[in-house]
Amino acid sequence: ASSTSGSDLPDFGYIDFLAMKGGHLVGYTLLSAALLHGLSNGGPITRSRIAVTGILVILYAISDEWHQSFTPGRNPALLDVCIDTAGGFLGVVFLYFIRKRLRHPWKGHS
């Protein structure tokens, strides 16, 4: 979507900001969960794998914003990098808890 010109972007009216930033958050949540899953290759989620995932997600977010600077009607935004990074963090947490739940489904049930 970062290559879509500003004039071709959909307008969601009064919820436009939430829709656009929510898209960033969800997209990067899924990206980081998939990346961490691939890096761990079914093995444990380690600090080093989380660090590599975080670094790659941040670098991708920065490169995506840089790419947008060349797209007509679009501008890079530090806020988007921050939201993307937050989404990356959520993806790591999400995958960690999903894996923990799948490995020990009986814990926490009465």
PDB file of N, CA and C in Angstrom:
ATOM      1  N   ALA A   1       0.817  -1.197   0.000  1.00  0.00           N
ATOM      2  CA  ALA A   1       0.000   0.000   0.000  1.00  0.00           C
ATOM      3  C   ALA A   1       0.860   1.260   0.000  1.00  0.00           C
ATOM      4  N   SER A   2       2.123   1.140   0.385  1.00  0.00           N
ATOM      5  CA  SER A   2       2.958   2.344   0.461  1.00  0.00           C
ATOM      6  C   SER A   2       3.267   2.919  -0.917  1.00  0.00           C
ATOM      7  N   SER A   3       3.039   2.166  -1.970  1.00  0.00           N
ATOM      8  CA  SER A   3       3.279   2.696  -3.310  1.00  0.00           C
ATOM      9  C   SER A   3       2.024   3.310  -3.927  1.00  0.00           C
ATOM     10  N   THR A   4       0.911   3.289  -3.200  1.00  0.00           N
ATOM     11  CA  THR A   4      -0.322   3.894  -3.685  1.00  0.00           C
ATOM     12  C   THR A   4      -0.229   5.407  -3.518  1.00  0.00           C
ATOM     13  N   SER A   5      -0.521   6.141  -4.585  1.00  0.00           N
ATOM     14  CA  SER A   5      -0.425   7.600  -4.492  1.00  0.00           C
ATOM     15  C   SER A   5      -1.473   8.132  -3.518  1.00  0.00           C
ATOM     16  N   GLY A   6      -1.194   9.290  -2.960  1.00  0.00           N
ATOM     17  CA  GLY A   6      -2.073   9.889  -1.979  1.00  0.00           C
ATOM     18  C   GLY A   6      -3.486  10.084  -2.494  1.00  0.00           C
ATOM     19  N   SER A   7      -3.628  10.437  -3.777  1.00  0.00           N
ATOM     20  CA  SER A   7      -4.963  10.673  -4.333  1.00  0.00           C
ATOM     21  C   SER A   7      -5.751   9.377  -4.535  1.00  0.00           C
ATOM     22  N   ASP A   8      -5.064   8.237  -4.565  1.00  0.00           N
ATOM     23  CA  ASP A   8      -5.743   6.954  -4.762  1.00  0.00           C
ATOM     24  C   ASP A   8      -6.069   6.231  -3.449  1.00  0.00           C
ATOM     25  N   LEU A   9      -5.661   6.811  -2.329  1.00  0.00           N
ATOM     26  CA  LEU A   9      -5.942   6.178  -1.043  1.00  0.00           C
ATOM     27  C   LEU A   9      -7.421   6.322  -0.691  1.00  0.00           C
ATOM     28  N   PRO A  10      -8.010   5.312  -0.087  1.00  0.00           N
ATOM     29  CA  PRO A  10      -9.422   5.438   0.310  1.00  0.00           C
ATOM     30  C   PRO A  10      -9.576   6.463   1.422  1.00  0.00           C
ATOM     31  N   ASP A  11     -10.737   7.065   1.488  1.00  0.00           N
ATOM     32  CA  ASP A  11     -11.035   8.026   2.550  1.00  0.00           C
ATOM     33  C   ASP A  11     -12.150   7.437   3.408  1.00  0.00           C
ATOM     34  N   PHE A  12     -11.844   7.212   4.670  1.00  0.00           N
ATOM     35  CA  PHE A  12     -12.808   6.616   5.586  1.00  0.00           C
ATOM     36  C   PHE A  12     -13.555   7.663   6.404  1.00  0.00           C
ATOM     37  N   GLY A  13     -13.544   8.889   5.918  1.00  0.00           N
ATOM     38  CA  GLY A  13     -14.271   9.957   6.601  1.00  0.00           C
ATOM     39  C   GLY A  13     -13.697  10.259   7.969  1.00  0.00           C
ATOM     40  N   TYR A  14     -14.581  10.387   8.946  1.00  0.00           N
ATOM     41  CA  TYR A  14     -14.141  10.791  10.283  1.00  0.00           C
ATOM     42  C   TYR A  14     -13.333   9.720  11.006  1.00  0.00           C
ATOM     43  N   ILE A  15     -13.339   8.485  10.529  1.00  0.00           N
ATOM     44  CA  ILE A  15     -12.522   7.445  11.160  1.00  0.00           C
ATOM     45  C   ILE A  15     -11.267   7.136  10.337  1.00  0.00           C
ATOM     46  N   ASP A  16     -10.955   8.015   9.388  1.00  0.00           N
ATOM     47  CA  ASP A  16      -9.814   7.792   8.500  1.00  0.00           C
ATOM     48  C   ASP A  16      -8.514   7.571   9.266  1.00  0.00           C
ATOM     49  N   PHE A  17      -8.249   8.422  10.256  1.00  0.00           N
ATOM     50  CA  PHE A  17      -7.010   8.299  11.041  1.00  0.00           C
ATOM     51  C   PHE A  17      -6.944   6.934  11.719  1.00  0.00           C
ATOM     52  N   LEU A  18      -8.034   6.525  12.362  1.00  0.00           N
ATOM     53  CA  LEU A  18      -8.052   5.226  13.056  1.00  0.00           C
ATOM     54  C   LEU A  18      -7.914   4.065  12.085  1.00  0.00           C
ATOM     55  N   ALA A  19      -8.567   4.158  10.934  1.00  0.00           N
ATOM     56  CA  ALA A  19      -8.489   3.078   9.949  1.00  0.00           C
ATOM     57  C   ALA A  19      -7.065   2.943   9.400  1.00  0.00           C
ATOM     58  N   MET A  20      -6.458   4.055   9.061  1.00  0.00           N
ATOM     59  CA  MET A  20      -5.103   4.020   8.487  1.00  0.00           C
ATOM     60  C   MET A  20      -4.077   3.548   9.522  1.00  0.00           C
ATOM     61  N   LYS A  21      -4.131   4.119  10.711  1.00  0.00           N
ATOM     62  CA  LYS A  21      -3.148   3.746  11.737  1.00  0.00           C
ATOM     63  C   LYS A  21      -3.431   2.342  12.261  1.00  0.00           C
ATOM     64  N   GLY A  22      -4.698   1.957  12.319  1.00  0.00           N
ATOM     65  CA  GLY A  22      -5.049   0.588  12.701  1.00  0.00           C
ATOM     66  C   GLY A  22      -4.520  -0.425  11.702  1.00  0.00           C
ATOM     67  N   GLY A  23      -4.539  -0.043  10.425  1.00  0.00           N
ATOM     68  CA  GLY A  23      -3.974  -0.915   9.391  1.00  0.00           C
ATOM     69  C   GLY A  23      -2.488  -1.126   9.590  1.00  0.00           C
ATOM     70  N   HIS A  24      -1.791  -0.050   9.945  1.00  0.00           N
ATOM     71  CA  HIS A  24      -0.359  -0.166  10.251  1.00  0.00           C
ATOM     72  C   HIS A  24      -0.155  -1.127  11.424  1.00  0.00           C
ATOM     73  N   LEU A  25      -0.906  -0.931  12.477  1.00  0.00           N
ATOM     74  CA  LEU A  25      -0.747  -1.737  13.693  1.00  0.00           C
ATOM     75  C   LEU A  25      -0.991  -3.217  13.414  1.00  0.00           C
ATOM     76  N   VAL A  26      -2.081  -3.526  12.757  1.00  0.00           N
ATOM     77  CA  VAL A  26      -2.416  -4.922  12.468  1.00  0.00           C
ATOM     78  C   VAL A  26      -1.401  -5.540  11.508  1.00  0.00           C
ATOM     79  N   GLY A  27      -1.035  -4.807  10.478  1.00  0.00           N
ATOM     80  CA  GLY A  27      -0.075  -5.330   9.502  1.00  0.00           C
ATOM     81  C   GLY A  27       1.260  -5.689  10.126  1.00  0.00           C
ATOM     82  N   TYR A  28       1.762  -4.822  10.969  1.00  0.00           N
ATOM     83  CA  TYR A  28       3.059  -5.077  11.596  1.00  0.00           C
ATOM     84  C   TYR A  28       2.961  -6.087  12.735  1.00  0.00           C
ATOM     85  N   THR A  29       1.793  -6.219  13.345  1.00  0.00           N
ATOM     86  CA  THR A  29       1.583  -7.290  14.322  1.00  0.00           C
ATOM     87  C   THR A  29       1.722  -8.637  13.625  1.00  0.00           C
ATOM     88  N   LEU A  30       1.067  -8.779  12.500  1.00  0.00           N
ATOM     89  CA  LEU A  30       1.138 -10.037  11.739  1.00  0.00           C
ATOM     90  C   LEU A  30       2.544 -10.269  11.171  1.00  0.00           C
ATOM     91  N   LEU A  31       3.171  -9.197  10.676  1.00  0.00           N
ATOM     92  CA  LEU A  31       4.526  -9.317  10.131  1.00  0.00           C
ATOM     93  C   LEU A  31       5.500  -9.826  11.183  1.00  0.00           C
ATOM     94  N   SER A  32       5.480  -9.226  12.361  1.00  0.00           N
ATOM     95  CA  SER A  32       6.458  -9.633  13.379  1.00  0.00           C
ATOM     96  C   SER A  32       6.172 -11.025  13.916  1.00  0.00           C
ATOM     97  N   ALA A  33       4.896 -11.385  14.059  1.00  0.00           N
ATOM     98  CA  ALA A  33       4.573 -12.738  14.521  1.00  0.00           C
ATOM     99  C   ALA A  33       5.063 -13.773  13.504  1.00  0.00           C
ATOM    100  N   ALA A  34       4.843 -13.501  12.228  1.00  0.00           N
ATOM    101  CA  ALA A  34       5.308 -14.422  11.185  1.00  0.00           C
ATOM    102  C   ALA A  34       6.831 -14.486  11.132  1.00  0.00           C
ATOM    103  N   LEU A  35       7.464 -13.341  11.273  1.00  0.00           N
ATOM    104  CA  LEU A  35       8.925 -13.289  11.240  1.00  0.00           C
ATOM    105  C   LEU A  35       9.529 -14.044  12.414  1.00  0.00           C
ATOM    106  N   LEU A  36       9.011 -13.810  13.609  1.00  0.00           N
ATOM    107  CA  LEU A  36       9.532 -14.510  14.785  1.00  0.00           C
ATOM    108  C   LEU A  36       9.274 -16.008  14.693  1.00  0.00           C
ATOM    109  N   HIS A  37       8.112 -16.375  14.197  1.00  0.00           N
ATOM    110  CA  HIS A  37       7.806 -17.802  14.021  1.00  0.00           C
ATOM    111  C   HIS A  37       8.808 -18.436  13.053  1.00  0.00           C
ATOM    112  N   GLY A  38       9.097 -17.740  11.972  1.00  0.00           N
ATOM    113  CA  GLY A  38      10.069 -18.263  11.001  1.00  0.00           C
ATOM    114  C   GLY A  38      11.476 -18.326  11.572  1.00  0.00           C
ATOM    115  N   LEU A  39      11.876 -17.305  12.305  1.00  0.00           N
ATOM    116  CA  LEU A  39      13.218 -17.301  12.893  1.00  0.00           C
ATOM    117  C   LEU A  39      13.382 -18.390  13.943  1.00  0.00           C
ATOM    118  N   SER A  40      12.315 -18.693  14.665  1.00  0.00           N
ATOM    119  CA  SER A  40      12.421 -19.716  15.709  1.00  0.00           C
ATOM    120  C   SER A  40      12.252 -21.118  15.143  1.00  0.00           C
ATOM    121  N   ASN A  41      11.713 -21.225  13.937  1.00  0.00           N
ATOM    122  CA  ASN A  41      11.608 -22.516  13.238  1.00  0.00           C
ATOM    123  C   ASN A  41      11.029 -23.606  14.141  1.00  0.00           C
ATOM    124  N   GLY A  42       9.990 -23.265  14.885  1.00  0.00           N
ATOM    125  CA  GLY A  42       9.356 -24.231  15.769  1.00  0.00           C
ATOM    126  C   GLY A  42      10.045 -24.392  17.110  1.00  0.00           C
ATOM    127  N   GLY A  43      11.206 -23.776  17.266  1.00  0.00           N
ATOM    128  CA  GLY A  43      11.954 -23.864  18.521  1.00  0.00           C
ATOM    129  C   GLY A  43      11.492 -22.798  19.497  1.00  0.00           C
ATOM    130  N   PRO A  44      12.231 -22.664  20.572  1.00  0.00           N
ATOM    131  CA  PRO A  44      11.835 -21.688  21.589  1.00  0.00           C
ATOM    132  C   PRO A  44      11.999 -20.242  21.104  1.00  0.00           C
ATOM    133  N   ILE A  45      11.199 -19.375  21.694  1.00  0.00           N
ATOM    134  CA  ILE A  45      11.326 -17.943  21.430  1.00  0.00           C
ATOM    135  C   ILE A  45      12.370 -17.412  22.406  1.00  0.00           C
ATOM    136  N   THR A  46      13.512 -17.048  21.871  1.00  0.00           N
ATOM    137  CA  THR A  46      14.620 -16.586  22.713  1.00  0.00           C
ATOM    138  C   THR A  46      14.755 -15.067  22.623  1.00  0.00           C
ATOM    139  N   ARG A  47      15.498 -14.504  23.553  1.00  0.00           N
ATOM    140  CA  ARG A  47      15.736 -13.059  23.541  1.00  0.00           C
ATOM    141  C   ARG A  47      16.432 -12.621  22.261  1.00  0.00           C
ATOM    142  N   SER A  48      17.366 -13.424  21.801  1.00  0.00           N
ATOM    143  CA  SER A  48      18.091 -13.041  20.584  1.00  0.00           C
ATOM    144  C   SER A  48      17.163 -13.061  19.369  1.00  0.00           C
ATOM    145  N   ARG A  49      16.256 -14.000  19.307  1.00  0.00           N
ATOM    146  CA  ARG A  49      15.305 -14.041  18.191  1.00  0.00           C
ATOM    147  C   ARG A  49      14.322 -12.877  18.270  1.00  0.00           C
ATOM    148  N   ILE A  50      13.927 -12.519  19.480  1.00  0.00           N
ATOM    149  CA  ILE A  50      13.059 -11.357  19.654  1.00  0.00           C
ATOM    150  C   ILE A  50      13.798 -10.093  19.228  1.00  0.00           C
ATOM    151  N   ALA A  51      15.068  -9.983  19.597  1.00  0.00           N
ATOM    152  CA  ALA A  51      15.867  -8.807  19.236  1.00  0.00           C
ATOM    153  C   ALA A  51      16.014  -8.695  17.722  1.00  0.00           C
ATOM    154  N   VAL A  52      16.322  -9.810  17.066  1.00  0.00           N
ATOM    155  CA  VAL A  52      16.468  -9.795  15.609  1.00  0.00           C
ATOM    156  C   VAL A  52      15.137  -9.412  14.958  1.00  0.00           C
ATOM    157  N   THR A  53      14.049  -9.970  15.472  1.00  0.00           N
ATOM    158  CA  THR A  53      12.724  -9.626  14.945  1.00  0.00           C
ATOM    159  C   THR A  53      12.469  -8.134  15.102  1.00  0.00           C
ATOM    160  N   GLY A  54      12.747  -7.599  16.283  1.00  0.00           N
ATOM    161  CA  GLY A  54      12.528  -6.181  16.532  1.00  0.00           C
ATOM    162  C   GLY A  54      13.341  -5.299  15.607  1.00  0.00           C
ATOM    163  N   ILE A  55      14.598  -5.631  15.438  1.00  0.00           N
ATOM    164  CA  ILE A  55      15.475  -4.842  14.565  1.00  0.00           C
ATOM    165  C   ILE A  55      14.974  -4.886  13.121  1.00  0.00           C
ATOM    166  N   LEU A  56      14.622  -6.071  12.643  1.00  0.00           N
ATOM    167  CA  LEU A  56      14.144  -6.199  11.263  1.00  0.00           C
ATOM    168  C   LEU A  56      12.825  -5.466  11.047  1.00  0.00           C
ATOM    169  N   VAL A  57      11.926  -5.537  12.013  1.00  0.00           N
ATOM    170  CA  VAL A  57      10.643  -4.840  11.889  1.00  0.00           C
ATOM    171  C   VAL A  57      10.858  -3.328  11.849  1.00  0.00           C
ATOM    172  N   ILE A  58      11.705  -2.822  12.722  1.00  0.00           N
ATOM    173  CA  ILE A  58      11.977  -1.381  12.732  1.00  0.00           C
ATOM    174  C   ILE A  58      12.642  -0.942  11.425  1.00  0.00           C
ATOM    175  N   LEU A  59      13.609  -1.714  10.955  1.00  0.00           N
ATOM    176  CA  LEU A  59      14.264  -1.367   9.688  1.00  0.00           C
ATOM    177  C   LEU A  59      13.281  -1.396   8.521  1.00  0.00           C
ATOM    178  N   TYR A  60      12.380  -2.364   8.534  1.00  0.00           N
ATOM    179  CA  TYR A  60      11.382  -2.433   7.465  1.00  0.00           C
ATOM    180  C   TYR A  60      10.431  -1.242   7.549  1.00  0.00           C
ATOM    181  N   ALA A  61      10.018  -0.876   8.766  1.00  0.00           N
ATOM    182  CA  ALA A  61       9.122   0.271   8.938  1.00  0.00           C
ATOM    183  C   ALA A  61       9.782   1.551   8.424  1.00  0.00           C
ATOM    184  N   ILE A  62      11.051   1.719   8.746  1.00  0.00           N
ATOM    185  CA  ILE A  62      11.783   2.904   8.276  1.00  0.00           C
ATOM    186  C   ILE A  62      11.907   2.891   6.758  1.00  0.00           C
ATOM    187  N   SER A  63      12.234   1.731   6.192  1.00  0.00           N
ATOM    188  CA  SER A  63      12.381   1.655   4.738  1.00  0.00           C
ATOM    189  C   SER A  63      11.041   1.869   4.029  1.00  0.00           C
ATOM    190  N   ASP A  64       9.955   1.436   4.649  1.00  0.00           N
ATOM    191  CA  ASP A  64       8.624   1.645   4.075  1.00  0.00           C
ATOM    192  C   ASP A  64       8.283   3.134   4.043  1.00  0.00           C
ATOM    193  N   GLU A  65       8.588   3.839   5.121  1.00  0.00           N
ATOM    194  CA  GLU A  65       8.341   5.284   5.153  1.00  0.00           C
ATOM    195  C   GLU A  65       9.248   6.015   4.160  1.00  0.00           C
ATOM    196  N   TRP A  66      10.489   5.581   4.041  1.00  0.00           N
ATOM    197  CA  TRP A  66      11.402   6.176   3.069  1.00  0.00           C
ATOM    198  C   TRP A  66      10.858   5.970   1.650  1.00  0.00           C
ATOM    199  N   HIS A  67      10.356   4.761   1.387  1.00  0.00           N
ATOM    200  CA  HIS A  67       9.775   4.462   0.082  1.00  0.00           C
ATOM    201  C   HIS A  67       8.606   5.399  -0.211  1.00  0.00           C
ATOM    202  N   GLN A  68       7.796   5.679   0.809  1.00  0.00           N
ATOM    203  CA  GLN A  68       6.645   6.565   0.612  1.00  0.00           C
ATOM    204  C   GLN A  68       7.067   7.985   0.228  1.00  0.00           C
ATOM    205  N   SER A  69       8.277   8.375   0.607  1.00  0.00           N
ATOM    206  CA  SER A  69       8.732   9.725   0.269  1.00  0.00           C
ATOM    207  C   SER A  69       8.882   9.919  -1.242  1.00  0.00           C
ATOM    208  N   PHE A  70       8.942   8.824  -1.994  1.00  0.00           N
ATOM    209  CA  PHE A  70       9.051   8.890  -3.447  1.00  0.00           C
ATOM    210  C   PHE A  70       7.707   8.724  -4.140  1.00  0.00           C
ATOM    211  N   THR A  71       6.642   8.531  -3.376  1.00  0.00           N
ATOM    212  CA  THR A  71       5.311   8.296  -3.920  1.00  0.00           C
ATOM    213  C   THR A  71       4.525   9.604  -3.936  1.00  0.00           C
ATOM    214  N   PRO A  72       3.957   9.971  -5.093  1.00  0.00           N
ATOM    215  CA  PRO A  72       3.214  11.240  -5.177  1.00  0.00           C
ATOM    216  C   PRO A  72       2.084  11.317  -4.138  1.00  0.00           C
ATOM    217  N   GLY A  73       2.030  12.452  -3.457  1.00  0.00           N
ATOM    218  CA  GLY A  73       0.968  12.683  -2.483  1.00  0.00           C
ATOM    219  C   GLY A  73       1.173  11.986  -1.154  1.00  0.00           C
ATOM    220  N   ARG A  74       2.332  11.401  -0.942  1.00  0.00           N
ATOM    221  CA  ARG A  74       2.617  10.689   0.313  1.00  0.00           C
ATOM    222  C   ARG A  74       3.841  11.298   0.968  1.00  0.00           C
ATOM    223  N   ASN A  75       3.876  11.199   2.285  1.00  0.00           N
ATOM    224  CA  ASN A  75       5.005  11.710   3.054  1.00  0.00           C
ATOM    225  C   ASN A  75       5.398  10.687   4.111  1.00  0.00           C
ATOM    226  N   PRO A  76       6.695  10.590   4.405  1.00  0.00           N
ATOM    227  CA  PRO A  76       7.100   9.693   5.496  1.00  0.00           C
ATOM    228  C   PRO A  76       6.648  10.290   6.830  1.00  0.00           C
ATOM    229  N   ALA A  77       6.333   9.421   7.782  1.00  0.00           N
ATOM    230  CA  ALA A  77       5.863   9.895   9.082  1.00  0.00           C
ATOM    231  C   ALA A  77       6.515   9.088  10.202  1.00  0.00           C
ATOM    232  N   LEU A  78       7.140   9.788  11.131  1.00  0.00           N
ATOM    233  CA  LEU A  78       7.730   9.143  12.296  1.00  0.00           C
ATOM    234  C   LEU A  78       6.654   8.442  13.127  1.00  0.00           C
ATOM    235  N   LEU A  79       5.454   9.027  13.187  1.00  0.00           N
ATOM    236  CA  LEU A  79       4.353   8.399  13.918  1.00  0.00           C
ATOM    237  C   LEU A  79       4.058   7.005  13.367  1.00  0.00           C
ATOM    238  N   ASP A  80       4.095   6.851  12.049  1.00  0.00           N
ATOM    239  CA  ASP A  80       3.840   5.537  11.452  1.00  0.00           C
ATOM    240  C   ASP A  80       4.921   4.532  11.852  1.00  0.00           C
ATOM    241  N   VAL A  81       6.178   4.966  11.909  1.00  0.00           N
ATOM    242  CA  VAL A  81       7.249   4.064  12.352  1.00  0.00           C
ATOM    243  C   VAL A  81       6.998   3.636  13.795  1.00  0.00           C
ATOM    244  N   CYS A  82       6.551   4.566  14.623  1.00  0.00           N
ATOM    245  CA  CYS A  82       6.251   4.242  16.028  1.00  0.00           C
ATOM    246  C   CYS A  82       5.089   3.263  16.132  1.00  0.00           C
ATOM    247  N   ILE A  83       4.046   3.485  15.335  1.00  0.00           N
ATOM    248  CA  ILE A  83       2.896   2.571  15.347  1.00  0.00           C
ATOM    249  C   ILE A  83       3.308   1.207  14.811  1.00  0.00           C
ATOM    250  N   ASP A  84       4.114   1.184  13.765  1.00  0.00           N
ATOM    251  CA  ASP A  84       4.607  -0.085  13.217  1.00  0.00           C
ATOM    252  C   ASP A  84       5.431  -0.849  14.256  1.00  0.00           C
ATOM    253  N   THR A  85       6.260  -0.122  14.983  1.00  0.00           N
ATOM    254  CA  THR A  85       7.077  -0.735  16.029  1.00  0.00           C
ATOM    255  C   THR A  85       6.193  -1.294  17.141  1.00  0.00           C
ATOM    256  N   ALA A  86       5.160  -0.552  17.527  1.00  0.00           N
ATOM    257  CA  ALA A  86       4.213  -1.048  18.535  1.00  0.00           C
ATOM    258  C   ALA A  86       3.513  -2.304  18.036  1.00  0.00           C
ATOM    259  N   GLY A  87       3.143  -2.317  16.766  1.00  0.00           N
ATOM    260  CA  GLY A  87       2.548  -3.514  16.179  1.00  0.00           C
ATOM    261  C   GLY A  87       3.514  -4.682  16.207  1.00  0.00           C
ATOM    262  N   GLY A  88       4.792  -4.407  15.946  1.00  0.00           N
ATOM    263  CA  GLY A  88       5.809  -5.454  16.017  1.00  0.00           C
ATOM    264  C   GLY A  88       5.909  -6.037  17.411  1.00  0.00           C
ATOM    265  N   PHE A  89       5.866  -5.176  18.413  1.00  0.00           N
ATOM    266  CA  PHE A  89       5.891  -5.633  19.804  1.00  0.00           C
ATOM    267  C   PHE A  89       4.664  -6.504  20.107  1.00  0.00           C
ATOM    268  N   LEU A  90       3.498  -6.068  19.666  1.00  0.00           N
ATOM    269  CA  LEU A  90       2.276  -6.846  19.894  1.00  0.00           C
ATOM    270  C   LEU A  90       2.353  -8.222  19.225  1.00  0.00           C
ATOM    271  N   GLY A  91       2.948  -8.275  18.047  1.00  0.00           N
ATOM    272  CA  GLY A  91       3.090  -9.553  17.349  1.00  0.00           C
ATOM    273  C   GLY A  91       3.961 -10.534  18.112  1.00  0.00           C
ATOM    274  N   VAL A  92       5.044 -10.030  18.702  1.00  0.00           N
ATOM    275  CA  VAL A  92       5.934 -10.873  19.505  1.00  0.00           C
ATOM    276  C   VAL A  92       5.181 -11.399  20.727  1.00  0.00           C
ATOM    277  N   VAL A  93       4.478 -10.510  21.415  1.00  0.00           N
ATOM    278  CA  VAL A  93       3.713 -10.906  22.604  1.00  0.00           C
ATOM    279  C   VAL A  93       2.618 -11.896  22.219  1.00  0.00           C
ATOM    280  N   PHE A  94       1.918 -11.613  21.135  1.00  0.00           N
ATOM    281  CA  PHE A  94       0.853 -12.485  20.650  1.00  0.00           C
ATOM    282  C   PHE A  94       1.382 -13.893  20.374  1.00  0.00           C
ATOM    283  N   LEU A  95       2.474 -13.990  19.625  1.00  0.00           N
ATOM    284  CA  LEU A  95       3.024 -15.303  19.297  1.00  0.00           C
ATOM    285  C   LEU A  95       3.500 -16.034  20.544  1.00  0.00           C
ATOM    286  N   TYR A  96       4.134 -15.309  21.451  1.00  0.00           N
ATOM    287  CA  TYR A  96       4.615 -15.916  22.687  1.00  0.00           C
ATOM    288  C   TYR A  96       3.451 -16.561  23.452  1.00  0.00           C
ATOM    289  N   PHE A  97       2.365 -15.825  23.633  1.00  0.00           N
ATOM    290  CA  PHE A  97       1.235 -16.361  24.400  1.00  0.00           C
ATOM    291  C   PHE A  97       0.476 -17.449  23.652  1.00  0.00           C
ATOM    292  N   ILE A  98       0.393 -17.344  22.348  1.00  0.00           N
ATOM    293  CA  ILE A  98      -0.251 -18.412  21.564  1.00  0.00           C
ATOM    294  C   ILE A  98       0.538 -19.705  21.700  1.00  0.00           C
ATOM    295  N   ARG A  99       1.843 -19.602  21.549  1.00  0.00           N
ATOM    296  CA  ARG A  99       2.671 -20.808  21.681  1.00  0.00           C
ATOM    297  C   ARG A  99       2.603 -21.387  23.085  1.00  0.00           C
ATOM    298  N   LYS A 100       2.639 -20.525  24.074  1.00  0.00           N
ATOM    299  CA  LYS A 100       2.562 -20.983  25.460  1.00  0.00           C
ATOM    300  C   LYS A 100       1.237 -21.698  25.700  1.00  0.00           C
ATOM    301  N   ARG A 101       0.163 -21.155  25.171  1.00  0.00           N
ATOM    302  CA  ARG A 101      -1.170 -21.743  25.341  1.00  0.00           C
ATOM    303  C   ARG A 101      -1.272 -23.084  24.608  1.00  0.00           C
ATOM    304  N   LEU A 102      -0.695 -23.180  23.439  1.00  0.00           N
ATOM    305  CA  LEU A 102      -0.757 -24.426  22.674  1.00  0.00           C
ATOM    306  C   LEU A 102       0.081 -25.532  23.299  1.00  0.00           C
ATOM    307  N   ARG A 103       1.173 -25.150  23.948  1.00  0.00           N
ATOM    308  CA  ARG A 103       2.042 -26.153  24.576  1.00  0.00           C
ATOM    309  C   ARG A 103       1.495 -26.625  25.918  1.00  0.00           C
ATOM    310  N   HIS A 104       0.740 -25.757  26.597  1.00  0.00           N
ATOM    311  CA  HIS A 104       0.186 -26.088  27.913  1.00  0.00           C
ATOM    312  C   HIS A 104      -1.286 -25.669  27.977  1.00  0.00           C
ATOM    313  N   PRO A 105      -2.137 -26.312  27.179  1.00  0.00           N
ATOM    314  CA  PRO A 105      -3.533 -25.863  27.119  1.00  0.00           C
ATOM    315  C   PRO A 105      -4.317 -26.076  28.411  1.00  0.00           C
ATOM    316  N   TRP A 106      -3.853 -26.937  29.282  1.00  0.00           N
ATOM    317  CA  TRP A 106      -4.592 -27.232  30.497  1.00  0.00           C
ATOM    318  C   TRP A 106      -4.320 -26.233  31.615  1.00  0.00           C
ATOM    319  N   LYS A 107      -3.248 -25.472  31.524  1.00  0.00           N
ATOM    320  CA  LYS A 107      -2.920 -24.511  32.583  1.00  0.00           C
ATOM    321  C   LYS A 107      -3.925 -23.358  32.574  1.00  0.00           C
ATOM    322  N   GLY A 108      -4.315 -22.955  33.781  1.00  0.00           N
ATOM    323  CA  GLY A 108      -5.226 -21.832  33.913  1.00  0.00           C
ATOM    324  C   GLY A 108      -6.682 -22.217  33.825  1.00  0.00           C
ATOM    325  N   HIS A 109      -6.985 -23.482  33.631  1.00  0.00           N
ATOM    326  CA  HIS A 109      -8.382 -23.926  33.590  1.00  0.00           C
ATOM    327  C   HIS A 109      -8.708 -24.599  34.915  1.00  0.00           C
ATOM    328  N   SER A 110      -9.934 -24.403  35.394  1.00  0.00           N
ATOM    329  CA  SER A 110     -10.323 -25.057  36.640  1.00  0.00           C
ATOM    330  C   SER A 110     -11.012 -26.367  36.376  1.00  0.00           C
TER     331      SER A 110
END
